[in-house]
PDB file of C-alpha atoms in Angstrom:
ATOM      1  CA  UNK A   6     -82.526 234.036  64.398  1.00 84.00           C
ATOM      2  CA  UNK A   7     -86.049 232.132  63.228  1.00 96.00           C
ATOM      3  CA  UNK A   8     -88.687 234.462  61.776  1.00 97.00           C
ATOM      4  CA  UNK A   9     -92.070 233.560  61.422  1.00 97.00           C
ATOM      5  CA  UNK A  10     -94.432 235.328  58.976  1.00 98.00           C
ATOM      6  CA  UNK A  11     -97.507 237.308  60.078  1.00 98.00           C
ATOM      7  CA  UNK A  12     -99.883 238.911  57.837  1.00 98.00           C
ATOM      8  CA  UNK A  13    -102.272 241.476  58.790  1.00 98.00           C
ATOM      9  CA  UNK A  14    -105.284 242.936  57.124  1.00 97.00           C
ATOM     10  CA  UNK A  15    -104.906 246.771  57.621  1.00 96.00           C
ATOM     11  CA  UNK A  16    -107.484 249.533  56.449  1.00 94.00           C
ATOM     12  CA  UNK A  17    -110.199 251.609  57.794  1.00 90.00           C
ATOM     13  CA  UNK A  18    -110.695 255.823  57.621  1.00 78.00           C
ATOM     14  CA  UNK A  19    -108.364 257.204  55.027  1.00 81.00           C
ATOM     15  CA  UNK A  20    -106.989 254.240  54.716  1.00 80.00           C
ATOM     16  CA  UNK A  21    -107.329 251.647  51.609  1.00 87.00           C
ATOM     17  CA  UNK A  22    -107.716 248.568  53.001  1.00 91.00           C
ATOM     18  CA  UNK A  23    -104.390 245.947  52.388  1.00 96.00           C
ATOM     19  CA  UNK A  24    -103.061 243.118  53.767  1.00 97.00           C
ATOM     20  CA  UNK A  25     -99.144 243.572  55.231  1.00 98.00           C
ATOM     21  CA  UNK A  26     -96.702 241.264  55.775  1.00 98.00           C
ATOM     22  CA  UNK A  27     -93.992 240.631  58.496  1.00 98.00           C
ATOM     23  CA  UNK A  28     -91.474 238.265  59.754  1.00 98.00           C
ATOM     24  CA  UNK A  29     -90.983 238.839  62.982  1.00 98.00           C
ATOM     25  CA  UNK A  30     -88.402 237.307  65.519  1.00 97.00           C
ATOM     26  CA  UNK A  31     -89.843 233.659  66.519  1.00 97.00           C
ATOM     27  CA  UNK A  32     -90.033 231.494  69.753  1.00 95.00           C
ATOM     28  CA  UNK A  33     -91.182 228.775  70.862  1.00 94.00           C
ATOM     29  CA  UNK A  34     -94.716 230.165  72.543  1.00 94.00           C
ATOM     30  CA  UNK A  35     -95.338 233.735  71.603  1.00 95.00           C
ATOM     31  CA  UNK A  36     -97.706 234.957  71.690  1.00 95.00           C
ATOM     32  CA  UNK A  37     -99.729 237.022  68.627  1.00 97.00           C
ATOM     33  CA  UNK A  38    -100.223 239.941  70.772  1.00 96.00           C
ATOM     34  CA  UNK A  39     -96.147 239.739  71.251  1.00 96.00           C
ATOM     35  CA  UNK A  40     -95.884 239.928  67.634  1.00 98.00           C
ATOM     36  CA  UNK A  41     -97.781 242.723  66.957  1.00 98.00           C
ATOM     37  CA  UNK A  42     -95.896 244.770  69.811  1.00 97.00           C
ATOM     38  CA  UNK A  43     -92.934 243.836  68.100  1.00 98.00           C
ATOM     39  CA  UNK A  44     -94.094 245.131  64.561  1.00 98.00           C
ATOM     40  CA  UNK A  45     -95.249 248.175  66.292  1.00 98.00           C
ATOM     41  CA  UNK A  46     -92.073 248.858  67.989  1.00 98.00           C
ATOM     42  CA  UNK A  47     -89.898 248.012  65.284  1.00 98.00           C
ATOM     43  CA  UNK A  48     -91.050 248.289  61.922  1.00 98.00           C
ATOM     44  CA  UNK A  49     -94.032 249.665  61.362  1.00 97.00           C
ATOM     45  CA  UNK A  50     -95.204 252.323  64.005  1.00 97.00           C
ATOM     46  CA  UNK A  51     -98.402 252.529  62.371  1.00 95.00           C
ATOM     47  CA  UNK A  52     -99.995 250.018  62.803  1.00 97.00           C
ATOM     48  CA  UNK A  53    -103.027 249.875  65.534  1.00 96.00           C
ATOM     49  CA  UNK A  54    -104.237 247.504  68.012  1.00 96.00           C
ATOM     50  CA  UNK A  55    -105.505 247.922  71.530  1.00 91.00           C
ATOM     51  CA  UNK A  56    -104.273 245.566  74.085  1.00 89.00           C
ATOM     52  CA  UNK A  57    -104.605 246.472  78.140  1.00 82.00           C
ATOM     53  CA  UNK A  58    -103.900 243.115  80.024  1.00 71.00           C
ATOM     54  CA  UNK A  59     -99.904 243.821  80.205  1.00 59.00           C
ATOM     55  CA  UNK A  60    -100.261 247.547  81.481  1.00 54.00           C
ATOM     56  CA  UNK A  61    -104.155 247.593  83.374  1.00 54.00           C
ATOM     57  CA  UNK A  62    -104.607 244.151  83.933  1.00 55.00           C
ATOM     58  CA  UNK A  63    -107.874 244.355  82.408  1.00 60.00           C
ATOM     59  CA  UNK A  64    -109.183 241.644  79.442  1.00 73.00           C
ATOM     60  CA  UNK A  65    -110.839 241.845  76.294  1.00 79.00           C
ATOM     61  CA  UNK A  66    -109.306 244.590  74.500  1.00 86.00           C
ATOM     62  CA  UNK A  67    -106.695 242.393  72.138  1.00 91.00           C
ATOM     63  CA  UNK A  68    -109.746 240.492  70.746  1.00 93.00           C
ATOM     64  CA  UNK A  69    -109.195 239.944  66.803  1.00 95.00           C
ATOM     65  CA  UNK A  70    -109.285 237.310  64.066  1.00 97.00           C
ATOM     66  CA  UNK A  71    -106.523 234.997  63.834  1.00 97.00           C
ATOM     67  CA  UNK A  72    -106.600 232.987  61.065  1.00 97.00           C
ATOM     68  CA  UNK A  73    -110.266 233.449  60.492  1.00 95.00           C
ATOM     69  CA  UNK A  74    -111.414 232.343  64.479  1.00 96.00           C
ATOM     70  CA  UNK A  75    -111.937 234.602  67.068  1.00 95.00           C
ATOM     71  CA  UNK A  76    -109.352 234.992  69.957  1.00 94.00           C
ATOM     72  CA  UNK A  77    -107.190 236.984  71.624  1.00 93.00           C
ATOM     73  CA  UNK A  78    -104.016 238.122  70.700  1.00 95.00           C
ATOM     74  CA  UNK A  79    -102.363 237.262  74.285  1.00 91.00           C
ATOM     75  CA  UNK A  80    -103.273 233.895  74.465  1.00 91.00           C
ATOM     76  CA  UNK A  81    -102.959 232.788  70.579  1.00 95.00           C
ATOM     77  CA  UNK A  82     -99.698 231.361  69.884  1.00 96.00           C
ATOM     78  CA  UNK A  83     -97.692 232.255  67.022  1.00 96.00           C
ATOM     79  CA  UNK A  84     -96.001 229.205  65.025  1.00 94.00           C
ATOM     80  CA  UNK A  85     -93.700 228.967  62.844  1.00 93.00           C
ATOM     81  CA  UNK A  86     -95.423 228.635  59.739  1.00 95.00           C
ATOM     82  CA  UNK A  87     -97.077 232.234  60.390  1.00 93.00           C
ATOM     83  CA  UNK A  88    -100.227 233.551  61.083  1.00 98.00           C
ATOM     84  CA  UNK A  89    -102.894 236.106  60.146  1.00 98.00           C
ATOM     85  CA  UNK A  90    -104.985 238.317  61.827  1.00 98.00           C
ATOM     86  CA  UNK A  91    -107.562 240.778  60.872  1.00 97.00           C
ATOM     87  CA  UNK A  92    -110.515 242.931  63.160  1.00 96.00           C
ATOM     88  CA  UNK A  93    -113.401 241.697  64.331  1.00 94.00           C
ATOM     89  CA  UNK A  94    -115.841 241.246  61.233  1.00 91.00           C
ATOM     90  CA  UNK A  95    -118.847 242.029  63.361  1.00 88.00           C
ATOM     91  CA  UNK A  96    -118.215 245.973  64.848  1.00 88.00           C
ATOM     92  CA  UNK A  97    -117.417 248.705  63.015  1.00 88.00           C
ATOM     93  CA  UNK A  98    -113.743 249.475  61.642  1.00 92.00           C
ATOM     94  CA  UNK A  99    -111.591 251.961  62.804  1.00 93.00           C
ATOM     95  CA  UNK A 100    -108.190 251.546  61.919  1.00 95.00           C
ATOM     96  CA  UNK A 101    -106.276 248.233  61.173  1.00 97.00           C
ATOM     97  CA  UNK A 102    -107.087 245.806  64.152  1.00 97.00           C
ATOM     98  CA  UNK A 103    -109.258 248.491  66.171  1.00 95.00           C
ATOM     99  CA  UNK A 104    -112.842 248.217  66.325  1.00 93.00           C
ATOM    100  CA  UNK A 105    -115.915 250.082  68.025  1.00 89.00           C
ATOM    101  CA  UNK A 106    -116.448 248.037  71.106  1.00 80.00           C
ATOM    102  CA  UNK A 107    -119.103 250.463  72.268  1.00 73.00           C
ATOM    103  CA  UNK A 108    -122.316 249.130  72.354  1.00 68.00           C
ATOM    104  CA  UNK A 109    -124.754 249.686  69.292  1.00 62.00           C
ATOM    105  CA  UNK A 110    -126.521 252.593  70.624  1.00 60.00           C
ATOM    106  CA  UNK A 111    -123.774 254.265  72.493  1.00 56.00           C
ATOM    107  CA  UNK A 112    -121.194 256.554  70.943  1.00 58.00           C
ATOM    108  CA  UNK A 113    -118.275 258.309  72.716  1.00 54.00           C
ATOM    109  CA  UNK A 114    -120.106 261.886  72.119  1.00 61.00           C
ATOM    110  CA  UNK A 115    -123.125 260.990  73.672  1.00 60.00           C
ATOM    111  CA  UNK A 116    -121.607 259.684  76.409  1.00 55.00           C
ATOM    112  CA  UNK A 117    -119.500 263.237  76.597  1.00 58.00           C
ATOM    113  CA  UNK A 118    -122.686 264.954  76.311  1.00 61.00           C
ATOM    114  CA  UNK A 119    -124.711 263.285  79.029  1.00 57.00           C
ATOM    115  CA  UNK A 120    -122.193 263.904  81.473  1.00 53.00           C
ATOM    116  CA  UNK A 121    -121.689 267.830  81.106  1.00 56.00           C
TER     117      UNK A 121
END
């Protein structure tokens, strides 16, 4: 079966940050986002990403780096010659790939807050 490589730069909390690599299972047209569910599924458990379009059909949420541009991990293709991806540089880390989408001045407590 062809691999292809994909590096990832993980980190954030606890965490120190690193960069991992993988070769996962290749064809023609994956997708990133394919990729990463793969990882997740099958070798690294992990590893953290948010992605909605498959299960909510909602957009947006599997925005990352890959290979320095922004883009979304459904659409970007994987190739052969492998791939990395890293968070957003421009909102805050969480874990790995996750970022605070939340706007600047919002935060998930005050949110909680203003609706008790």
């Amino acid at each position: 079966m062809k691999t292809a490589p994909i590096s990832i730069q993980r980190g954030g909390g606890d965490t120190p940050d690193r960069t991992e690599s993988f070769d996962v299972p290749y064809s023609e047209g994956m997708s990133v986002l394919d990729a990463l569910i793969w990882i997740r599924n099958t070798a690294d458990p992990s590893l953290a990403f948010r992605y909605s379009c498959i299960n909510a059909n909602a957009c947006k949420e599997c925005v990352l780096k890959v290979d320095g541009k922004t883009d979304y991990a459904c659409t970007a293709r994987l190739n052969d010659q492998g791939v990395t991806v890293g968070p957003l540089t421009n909102k805050a880390l969480i874990r790995d790939l996750v970022v605070d989408t939340l706007p600047p001045k919002e935060n998930l407590s005050a949110l909680l807050e203003k609706d008790r």
